[in-house]
Coordinates of C-alpha atoms and ligand atoms in Angstrom, one line a residue:
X1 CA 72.4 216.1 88.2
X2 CA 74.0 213.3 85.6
X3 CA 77.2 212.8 84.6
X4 CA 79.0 215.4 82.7
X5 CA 80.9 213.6 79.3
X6 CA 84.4 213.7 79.3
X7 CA 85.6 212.4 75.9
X8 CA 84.2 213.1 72.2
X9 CA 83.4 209.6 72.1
X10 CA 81.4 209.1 75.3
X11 CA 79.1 212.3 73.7
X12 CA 78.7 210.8 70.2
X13 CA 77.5 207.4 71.8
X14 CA 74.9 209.5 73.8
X15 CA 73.6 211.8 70.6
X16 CA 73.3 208.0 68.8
X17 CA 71.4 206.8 71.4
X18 CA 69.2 209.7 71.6
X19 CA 68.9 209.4 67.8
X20 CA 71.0 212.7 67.3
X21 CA 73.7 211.4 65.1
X22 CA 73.7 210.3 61.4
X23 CA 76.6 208.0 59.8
X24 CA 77.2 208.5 56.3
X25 CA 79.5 205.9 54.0
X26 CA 81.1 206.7 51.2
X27 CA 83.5 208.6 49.4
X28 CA 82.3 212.9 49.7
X29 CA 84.1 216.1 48.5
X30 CA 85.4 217.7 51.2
X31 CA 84.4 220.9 49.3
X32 CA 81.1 220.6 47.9
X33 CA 79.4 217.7 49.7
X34 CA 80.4 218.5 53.6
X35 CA 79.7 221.5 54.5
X36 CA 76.4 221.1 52.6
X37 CA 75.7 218.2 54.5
X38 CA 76.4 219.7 57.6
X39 CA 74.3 222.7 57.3
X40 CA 71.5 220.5 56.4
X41 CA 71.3 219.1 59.4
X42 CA 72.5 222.2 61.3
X43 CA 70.4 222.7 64.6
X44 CA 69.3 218.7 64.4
X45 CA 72.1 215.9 64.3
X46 CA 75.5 215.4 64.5
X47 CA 77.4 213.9 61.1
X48 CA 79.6 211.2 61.2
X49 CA 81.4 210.8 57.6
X50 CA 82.6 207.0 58.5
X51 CA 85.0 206.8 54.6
X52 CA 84.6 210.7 53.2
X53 CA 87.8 209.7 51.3
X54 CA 89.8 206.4 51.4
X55 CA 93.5 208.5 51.5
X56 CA 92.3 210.3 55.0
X57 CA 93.5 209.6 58.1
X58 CA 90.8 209.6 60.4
X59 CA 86.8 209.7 60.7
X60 CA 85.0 213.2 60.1
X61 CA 82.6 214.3 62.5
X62 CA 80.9 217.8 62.9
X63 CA 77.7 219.4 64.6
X64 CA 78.3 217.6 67.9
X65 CA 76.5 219.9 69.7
X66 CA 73.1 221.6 68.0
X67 CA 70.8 223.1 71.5
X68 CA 70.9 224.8 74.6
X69 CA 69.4 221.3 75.6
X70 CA 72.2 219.4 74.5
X71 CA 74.5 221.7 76.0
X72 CA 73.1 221.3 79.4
X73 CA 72.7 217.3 78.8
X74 CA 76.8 217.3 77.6
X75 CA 77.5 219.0 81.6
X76 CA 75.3 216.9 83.2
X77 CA 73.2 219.5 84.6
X78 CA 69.3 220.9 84.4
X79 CA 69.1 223.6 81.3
X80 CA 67.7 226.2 83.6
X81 CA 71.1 225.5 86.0
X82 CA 73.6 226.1 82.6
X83 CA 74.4 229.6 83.8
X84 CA 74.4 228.7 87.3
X85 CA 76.8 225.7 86.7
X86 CA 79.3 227.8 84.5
X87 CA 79.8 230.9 86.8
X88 CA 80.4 228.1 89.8
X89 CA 83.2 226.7 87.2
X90 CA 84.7 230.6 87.0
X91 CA 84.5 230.7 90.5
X92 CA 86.2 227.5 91.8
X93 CA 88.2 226.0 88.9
X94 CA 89.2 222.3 89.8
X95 CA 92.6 221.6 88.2
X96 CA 93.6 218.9 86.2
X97 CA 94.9 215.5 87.5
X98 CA 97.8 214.5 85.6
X99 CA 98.8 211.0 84.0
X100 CA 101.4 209.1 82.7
X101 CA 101.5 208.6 78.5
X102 CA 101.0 205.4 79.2
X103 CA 97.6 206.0 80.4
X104 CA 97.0 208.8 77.6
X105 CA 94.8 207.7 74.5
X106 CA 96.3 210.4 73.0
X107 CA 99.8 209.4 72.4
X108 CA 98.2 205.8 71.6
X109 CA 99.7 206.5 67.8
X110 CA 102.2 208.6 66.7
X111 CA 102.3 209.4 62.9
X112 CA 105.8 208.8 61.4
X113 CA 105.4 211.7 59.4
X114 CA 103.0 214.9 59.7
X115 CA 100.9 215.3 57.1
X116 CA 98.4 217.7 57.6
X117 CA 97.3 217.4 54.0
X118 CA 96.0 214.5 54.2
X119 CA 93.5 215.3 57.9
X120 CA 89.7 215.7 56.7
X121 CA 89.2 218.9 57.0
X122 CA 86.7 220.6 55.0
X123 CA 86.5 223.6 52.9
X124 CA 83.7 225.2 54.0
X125 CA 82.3 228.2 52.7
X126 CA 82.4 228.9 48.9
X127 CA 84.9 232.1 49.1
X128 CA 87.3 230.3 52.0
X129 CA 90.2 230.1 51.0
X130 CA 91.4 226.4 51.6
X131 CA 90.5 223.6 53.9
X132 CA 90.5 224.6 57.5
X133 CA 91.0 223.4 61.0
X134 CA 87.9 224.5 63.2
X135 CA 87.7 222.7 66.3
X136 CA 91.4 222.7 67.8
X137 CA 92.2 223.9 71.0
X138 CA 95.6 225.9 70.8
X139 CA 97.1 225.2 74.2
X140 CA 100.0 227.1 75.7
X141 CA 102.1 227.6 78.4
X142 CA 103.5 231.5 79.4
X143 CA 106.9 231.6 79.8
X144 CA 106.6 234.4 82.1
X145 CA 104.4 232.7 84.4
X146 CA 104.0 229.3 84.0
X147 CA 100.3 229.7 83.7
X148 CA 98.5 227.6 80.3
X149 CA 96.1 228.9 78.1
X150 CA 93.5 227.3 75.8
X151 CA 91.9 228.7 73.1
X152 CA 90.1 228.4 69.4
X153 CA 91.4 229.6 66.5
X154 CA 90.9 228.8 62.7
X155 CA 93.9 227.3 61.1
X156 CA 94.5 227.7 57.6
X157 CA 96.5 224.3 55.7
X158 CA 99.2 225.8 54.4
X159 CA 101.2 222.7 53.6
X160 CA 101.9 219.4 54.9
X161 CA 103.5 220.8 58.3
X162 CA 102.3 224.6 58.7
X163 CA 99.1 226.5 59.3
X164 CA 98.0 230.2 59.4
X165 CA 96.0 231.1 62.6
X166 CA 94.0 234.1 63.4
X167 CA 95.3 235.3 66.5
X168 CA 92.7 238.4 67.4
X169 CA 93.9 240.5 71.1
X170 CA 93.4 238.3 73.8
X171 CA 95.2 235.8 75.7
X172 CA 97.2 233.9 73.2
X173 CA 98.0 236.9 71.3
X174 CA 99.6 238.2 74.4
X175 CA 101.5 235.6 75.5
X176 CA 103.0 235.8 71.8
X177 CA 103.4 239.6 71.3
X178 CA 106.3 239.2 74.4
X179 CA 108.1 236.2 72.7
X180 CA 108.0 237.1 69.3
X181 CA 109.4 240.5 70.6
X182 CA 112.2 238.9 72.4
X183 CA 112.5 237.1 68.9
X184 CA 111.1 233.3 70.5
X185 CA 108.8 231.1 68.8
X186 CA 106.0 230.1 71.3
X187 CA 105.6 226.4 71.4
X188 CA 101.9 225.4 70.7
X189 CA 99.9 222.1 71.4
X190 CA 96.6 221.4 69.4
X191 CA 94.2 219.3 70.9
X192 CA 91.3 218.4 68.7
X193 CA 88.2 216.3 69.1
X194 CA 86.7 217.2 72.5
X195 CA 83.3 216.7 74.2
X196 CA 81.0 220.3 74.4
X197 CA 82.2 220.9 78.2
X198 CA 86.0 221.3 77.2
X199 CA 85.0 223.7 74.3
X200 CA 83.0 226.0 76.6
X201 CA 85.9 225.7 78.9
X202 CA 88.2 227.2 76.1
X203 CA 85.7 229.9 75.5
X204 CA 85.7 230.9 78.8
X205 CA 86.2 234.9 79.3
X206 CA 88.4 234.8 82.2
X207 CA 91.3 237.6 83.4
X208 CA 94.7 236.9 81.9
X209 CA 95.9 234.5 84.0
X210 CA 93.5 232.2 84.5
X211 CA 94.3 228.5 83.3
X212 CA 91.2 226.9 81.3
X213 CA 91.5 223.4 82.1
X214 CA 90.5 224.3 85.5
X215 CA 87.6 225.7 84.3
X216 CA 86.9 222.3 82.4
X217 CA 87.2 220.1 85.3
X218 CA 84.9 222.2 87.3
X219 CA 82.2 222.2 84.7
X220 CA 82.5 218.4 84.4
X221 CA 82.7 218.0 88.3
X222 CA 85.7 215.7 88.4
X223 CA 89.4 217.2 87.6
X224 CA 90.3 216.1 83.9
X225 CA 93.2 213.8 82.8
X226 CA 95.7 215.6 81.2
X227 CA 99.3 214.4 80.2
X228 CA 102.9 216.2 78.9
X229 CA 103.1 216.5 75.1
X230 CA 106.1 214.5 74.2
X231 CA 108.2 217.6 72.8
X232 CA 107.5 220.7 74.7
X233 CA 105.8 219.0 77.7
X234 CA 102.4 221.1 77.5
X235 CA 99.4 219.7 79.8
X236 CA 97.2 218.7 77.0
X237 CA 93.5 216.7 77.4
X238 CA 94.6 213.1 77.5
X239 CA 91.0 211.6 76.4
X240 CA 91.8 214.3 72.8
X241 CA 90.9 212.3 69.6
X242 CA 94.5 213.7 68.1
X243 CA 97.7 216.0 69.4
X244 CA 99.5 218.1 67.4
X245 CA 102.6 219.7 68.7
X246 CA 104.3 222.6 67.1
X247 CA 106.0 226.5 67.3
X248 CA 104.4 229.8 66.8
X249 CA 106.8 231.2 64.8
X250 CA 108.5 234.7 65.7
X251 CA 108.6 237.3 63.0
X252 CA 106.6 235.1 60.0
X253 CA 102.8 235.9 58.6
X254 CA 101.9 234.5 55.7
X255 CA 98.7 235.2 53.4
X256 CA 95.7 233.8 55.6
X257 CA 91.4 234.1 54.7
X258 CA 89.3 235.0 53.6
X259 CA 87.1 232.9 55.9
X260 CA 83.3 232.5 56.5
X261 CA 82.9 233.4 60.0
X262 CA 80.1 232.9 62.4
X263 CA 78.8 236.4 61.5
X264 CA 77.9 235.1 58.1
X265 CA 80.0 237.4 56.6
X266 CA 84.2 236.7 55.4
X267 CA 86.9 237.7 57.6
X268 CA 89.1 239.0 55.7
X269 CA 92.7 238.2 54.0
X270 CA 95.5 239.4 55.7
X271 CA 98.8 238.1 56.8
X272 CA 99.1 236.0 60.0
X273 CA 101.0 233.9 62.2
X274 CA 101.9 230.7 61.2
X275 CA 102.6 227.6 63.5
X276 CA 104.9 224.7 62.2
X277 CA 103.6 221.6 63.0
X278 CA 106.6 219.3 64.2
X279 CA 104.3 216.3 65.6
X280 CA 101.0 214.0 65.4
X281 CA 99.5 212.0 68.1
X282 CA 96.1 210.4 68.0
X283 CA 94.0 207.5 69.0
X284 CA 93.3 204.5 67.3
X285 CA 91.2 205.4 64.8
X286 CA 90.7 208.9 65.5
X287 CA 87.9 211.2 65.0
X288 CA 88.6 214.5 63.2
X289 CA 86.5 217.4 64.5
X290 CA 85.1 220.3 62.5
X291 CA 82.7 223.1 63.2
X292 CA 81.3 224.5 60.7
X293 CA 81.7 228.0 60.8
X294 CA 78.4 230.1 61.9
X295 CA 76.7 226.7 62.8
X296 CA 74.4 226.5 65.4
X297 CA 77.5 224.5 67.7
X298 CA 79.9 227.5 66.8
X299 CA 76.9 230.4 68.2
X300 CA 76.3 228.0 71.5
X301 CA 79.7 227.8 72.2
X302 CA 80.4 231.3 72.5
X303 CA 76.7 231.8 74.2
X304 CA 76.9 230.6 77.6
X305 CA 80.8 231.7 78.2
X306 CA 79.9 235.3 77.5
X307 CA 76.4 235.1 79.3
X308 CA 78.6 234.1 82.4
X309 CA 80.4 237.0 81.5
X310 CA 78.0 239.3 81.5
X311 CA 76.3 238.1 84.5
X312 CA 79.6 238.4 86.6
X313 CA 80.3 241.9 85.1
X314 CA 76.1 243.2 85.9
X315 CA 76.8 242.0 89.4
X316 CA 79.2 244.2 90.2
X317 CA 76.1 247.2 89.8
X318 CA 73.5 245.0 90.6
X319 CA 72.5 242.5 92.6
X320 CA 68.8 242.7 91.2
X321 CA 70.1 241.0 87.8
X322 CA 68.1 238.0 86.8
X323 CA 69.1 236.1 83.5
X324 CA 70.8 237.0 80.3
X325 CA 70.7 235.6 76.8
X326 CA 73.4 236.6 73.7
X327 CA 70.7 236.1 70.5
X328 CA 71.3 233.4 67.8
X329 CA 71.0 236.4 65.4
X330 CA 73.6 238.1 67.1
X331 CA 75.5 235.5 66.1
X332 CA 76.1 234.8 70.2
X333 CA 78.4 237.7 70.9
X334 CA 77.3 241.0 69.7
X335 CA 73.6 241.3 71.3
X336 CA 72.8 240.8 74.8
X337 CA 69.7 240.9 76.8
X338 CA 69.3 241.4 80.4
X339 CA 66.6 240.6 82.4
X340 CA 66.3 242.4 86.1
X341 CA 64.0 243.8 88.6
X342 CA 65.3 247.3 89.0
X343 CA 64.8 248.9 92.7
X344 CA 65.7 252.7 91.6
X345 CA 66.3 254.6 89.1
X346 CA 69.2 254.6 86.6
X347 CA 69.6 251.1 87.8
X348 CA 69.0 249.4 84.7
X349 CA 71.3 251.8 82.9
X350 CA 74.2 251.1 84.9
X351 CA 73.8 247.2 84.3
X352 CA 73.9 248.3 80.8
X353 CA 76.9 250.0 81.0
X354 CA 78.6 247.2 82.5
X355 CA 77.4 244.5 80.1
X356 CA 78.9 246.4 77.1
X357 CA 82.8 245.5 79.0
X358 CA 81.6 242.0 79.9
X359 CA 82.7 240.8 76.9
X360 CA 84.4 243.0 74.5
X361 CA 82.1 241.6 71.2
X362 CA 78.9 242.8 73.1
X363 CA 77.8 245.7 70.6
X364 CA 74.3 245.9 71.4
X365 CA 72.4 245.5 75.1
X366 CA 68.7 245.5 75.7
X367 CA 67.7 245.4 79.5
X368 CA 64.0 244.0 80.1
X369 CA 61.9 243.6 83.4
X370 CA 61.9 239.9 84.7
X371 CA 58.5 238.8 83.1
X372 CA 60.3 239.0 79.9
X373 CA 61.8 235.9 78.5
X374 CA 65.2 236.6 77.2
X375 CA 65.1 233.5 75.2
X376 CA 62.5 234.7 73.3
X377 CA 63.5 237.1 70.6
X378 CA 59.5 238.1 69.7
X379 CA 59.2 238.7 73.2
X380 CA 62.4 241.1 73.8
X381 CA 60.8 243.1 71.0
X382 CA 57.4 243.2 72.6
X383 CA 58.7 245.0 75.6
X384 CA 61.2 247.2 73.2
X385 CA 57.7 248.1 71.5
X386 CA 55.9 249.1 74.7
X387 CA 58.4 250.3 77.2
X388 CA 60.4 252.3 75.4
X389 CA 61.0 255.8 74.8
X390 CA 63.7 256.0 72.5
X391 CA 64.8 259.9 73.2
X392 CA 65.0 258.7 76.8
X393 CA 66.1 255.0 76.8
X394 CA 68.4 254.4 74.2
X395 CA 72.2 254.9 74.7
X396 CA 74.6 255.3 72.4
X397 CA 78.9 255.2 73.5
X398 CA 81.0 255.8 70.6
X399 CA 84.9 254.7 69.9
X400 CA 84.8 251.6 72.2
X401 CA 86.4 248.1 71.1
X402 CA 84.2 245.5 70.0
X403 CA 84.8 242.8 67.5
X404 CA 86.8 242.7 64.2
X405 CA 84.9 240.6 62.8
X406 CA 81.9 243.2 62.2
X407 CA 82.1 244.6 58.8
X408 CA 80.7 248.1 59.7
X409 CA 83.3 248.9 62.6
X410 CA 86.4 250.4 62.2
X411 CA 90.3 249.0 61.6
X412 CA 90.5 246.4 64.6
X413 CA 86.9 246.5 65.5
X414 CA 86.7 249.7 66.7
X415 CA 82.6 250.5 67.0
X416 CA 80.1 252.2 68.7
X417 CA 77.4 250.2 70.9
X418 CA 74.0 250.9 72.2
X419 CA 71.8 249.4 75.2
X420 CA 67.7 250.1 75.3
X421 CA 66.7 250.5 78.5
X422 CA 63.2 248.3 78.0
X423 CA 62.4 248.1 81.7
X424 CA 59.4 250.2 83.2
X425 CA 60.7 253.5 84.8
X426 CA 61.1 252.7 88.7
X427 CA 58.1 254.3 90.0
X428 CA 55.6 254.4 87.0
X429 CA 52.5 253.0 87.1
X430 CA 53.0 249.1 86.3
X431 CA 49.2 248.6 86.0
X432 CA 49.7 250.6 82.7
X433 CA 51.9 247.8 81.4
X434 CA 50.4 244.7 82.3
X435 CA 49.5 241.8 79.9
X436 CA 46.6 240.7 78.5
X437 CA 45.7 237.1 79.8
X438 CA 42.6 235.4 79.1
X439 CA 41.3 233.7 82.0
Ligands
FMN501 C1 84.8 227.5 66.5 C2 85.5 228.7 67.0 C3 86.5 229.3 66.3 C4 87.2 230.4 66.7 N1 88.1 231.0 66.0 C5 88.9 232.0 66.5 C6 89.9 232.5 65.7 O1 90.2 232.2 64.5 N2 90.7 233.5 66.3 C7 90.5 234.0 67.5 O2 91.2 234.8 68.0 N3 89.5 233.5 68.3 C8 88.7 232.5 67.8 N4 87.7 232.0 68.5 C9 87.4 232.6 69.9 C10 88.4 232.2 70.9 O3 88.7 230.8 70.9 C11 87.8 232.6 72.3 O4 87.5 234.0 72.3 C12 88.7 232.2 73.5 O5 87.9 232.3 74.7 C13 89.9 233.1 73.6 O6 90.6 232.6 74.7 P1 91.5 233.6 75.7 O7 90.5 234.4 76.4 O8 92.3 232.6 76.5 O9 92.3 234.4 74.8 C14 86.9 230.9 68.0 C15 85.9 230.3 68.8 C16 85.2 229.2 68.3 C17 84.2 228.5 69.2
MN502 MN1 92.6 232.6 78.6

């Protein structure tokens, strides 16, 4: 097991080592050279834009994180222990160790003024509908408990000191819906520019409740360093490229999208929440983070928190669960498979049923025996093509909640899903469905 990275830095020196990261000099348009550039080398290098325009602030990077390999080599670990590693870090969070500003390379600079006009961020798909901020992690504290959340969401420059976010039902959306009704804004910290194993913690599908630095410090094996913001006095990462402190704000939306999401389709326009921005923090010489949206970094990090998921939620009905995979095509969220060695009938269907509540996204799950690679889309198919019989296997649950983002389910994501059953009925002949091999 190696070390895990802990700062954004740390992992960039590492991908240039490996040869895994380009620098790029020179002035670029946000809009049309950028994104361009970082889908060319989507799935192979990370992009550093050292000068992308001399009236910025800090230095661009995006694509920090391209493989499943990678992924494992950002948390230290062996690929085929990923899964293993993660559900340990569910299981036994490690919280965070706090420190003094002082000791905080976040708060090394304050900006005198906020400006978020003049950040790098890049417009990134042709019908989006302004520069965006892809790779912050909101961070919040609930009033009614104490507890902190972290979370992703896209954030829409609105002007110099105010963004639009899209807040979809889960944790922060909570914690909101009770202080906007009480008529509070919810103060908001925004760290940006992290290593992978602090964005996986922030995708983490946990109960309400649950504090995702823990998570973090668990996956990285040593509790991370996290300090007050100045203002509001949130626990942000203190090793963050930049800090960004601001409100919620009760009873405001503003016009927000569209917005190329990692469907590859455009979420649509609607009004939102907006955050004012009342502070900036950074490093010296900052990085600037982005994703780009439906990148290969944007389906990984939503892979492995939900296949933790999944595998939690399975092991409830089974304990003969093996491995799961949520498929690049899928977009990482809405197709699942399972590999297991049922023991009796119905078995595989009731690990079916429990996948499609792992994760509310999951839409579609296929459940193969263990020789099956789940990796392996050609593979899945194989077995859907010779162990299936569809008037038997194939399940269909209507009215359920998956995600909003799909643009064939109904208002708020409301959609059917469907599991194929691809394993060979317990108690068939299995000589009937064995490989070929050559000798
Ligand atoms: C690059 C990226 C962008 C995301 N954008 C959004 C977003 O705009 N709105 C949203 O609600 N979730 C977004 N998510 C997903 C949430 O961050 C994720 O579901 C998170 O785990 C929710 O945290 P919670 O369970 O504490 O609510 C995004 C995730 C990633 C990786
Ligand atoms: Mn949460």
């Amino acid at each position: 097991m190696g070390a895990a990275f802990a700062d954004l830095r740390g992992w960039l020196g590492f991908l240039e080592d490996q040869k895994q990261l380009v620098r790029l000099r020179g002035a670029l348009d946000l809009r049309y050279d950028v994104p361009r550039i970082l889908e060319e080398h989507d799935g192979r290098a990370a992009v550093v834009f050292e000068d992308v325009d001399q009236r910025r602030s800090s230095v661009l990077v995006g694509g920090t994180l391209h493989s499943r390999a990678q992924m494992a080599q950002a948390l230290g670990v062996a690929p085929t222990d990923m899964l293993a590693a993660y559900l340990r870090a569910l299981a036994q969070p490690l919280a965070p160790r706090e420190v003094q500003p002082a000791q905080a390379p976040v708060l090394e600079v304050e900006e005198p003024e906020v400006r978020l006009d003049l950040l790098p961020a890049p417009w990134h798909h042709q019908r989006d509908s302004g520069a965006y901020i892809t790779a912050a992690v909101a961070i919040v504290r609930d009033p009614a408990t104490g507890v902190q959340n972290w979370s992703i969401h896209r954030l829409q420059i609105n002007a110099a000191r105010r963004v639009g976010a899209l807040i979809l039902p889960r944790h922060l959306g909570h914690i909101f819906a009770v202080e906007e009704a009480a008529g509070r804004d919810l103060p908001v910290a925004f760290a940006l520019g992290l290593p992978p194993g602090l964005l996986l913690a922030s995708q983490a599908i946990t109960a309400f409740g649950v504090d995702e630095a823990g998570i973090a410090g668990a996956l990285l094996r040593e509790a991370i360093p996290v300090v007050r913001s100045p203002r509001h006095g949130i626990a942000v990462p203190a090793l963050a490229e930049q800090l960004f402190e601001g409100r919620v704000l009760a009873g405001v939306r503003e016009p927000e999208g569209p917005f190329g999401e990692f469907p590859r389709t455009y979420g649509s326009r609607g009004d939102k929440p907006v955050v004012e921005i009342d502070a900036h923090y950074h490093r010296h010489e900052p990085y600037f983070q982005t994703i780009l949206p439906a990148s290969r970094e944007h389906m990984l990090l939503g892979a492995l928190p939900r296949e933790a998921a999944v595998f939690r939620a399975v092991r409830h009905v089974s304990p003969n669960v093996r491995d799961v995979a949520l498929t690049f095509a899928g977009g990482c969220r809405y197709h699942a498979v399972i590999a297991m060695a049922p023991q009796i009938a119905g078995e595989a269907k009731n690990v079916m049923l429990a996948a499609f509540s792992g994760a509310n996204e999951i839409k579609r799950v296929v459940v193969v025996d263990e020789d099956i690679d789940v990796g392996d889309a050609a593979d899945v198919e194989w077995a859907i093509a010779n162990r299936v019989q569809p008037q038997r296997d194939v399940t269909i649950v209507a009215g359920a909640l998956g995600s909003s983002l799909d643009p064939s389910a109904a208002a708020g994501g409301v959609t059917g899903k469907w599991g194929i059953d691809a394993t060979i009925p317990v108690g068939d002949d299995r000589s009937r469905y064995e490989r070929i091999r050559t000798p």
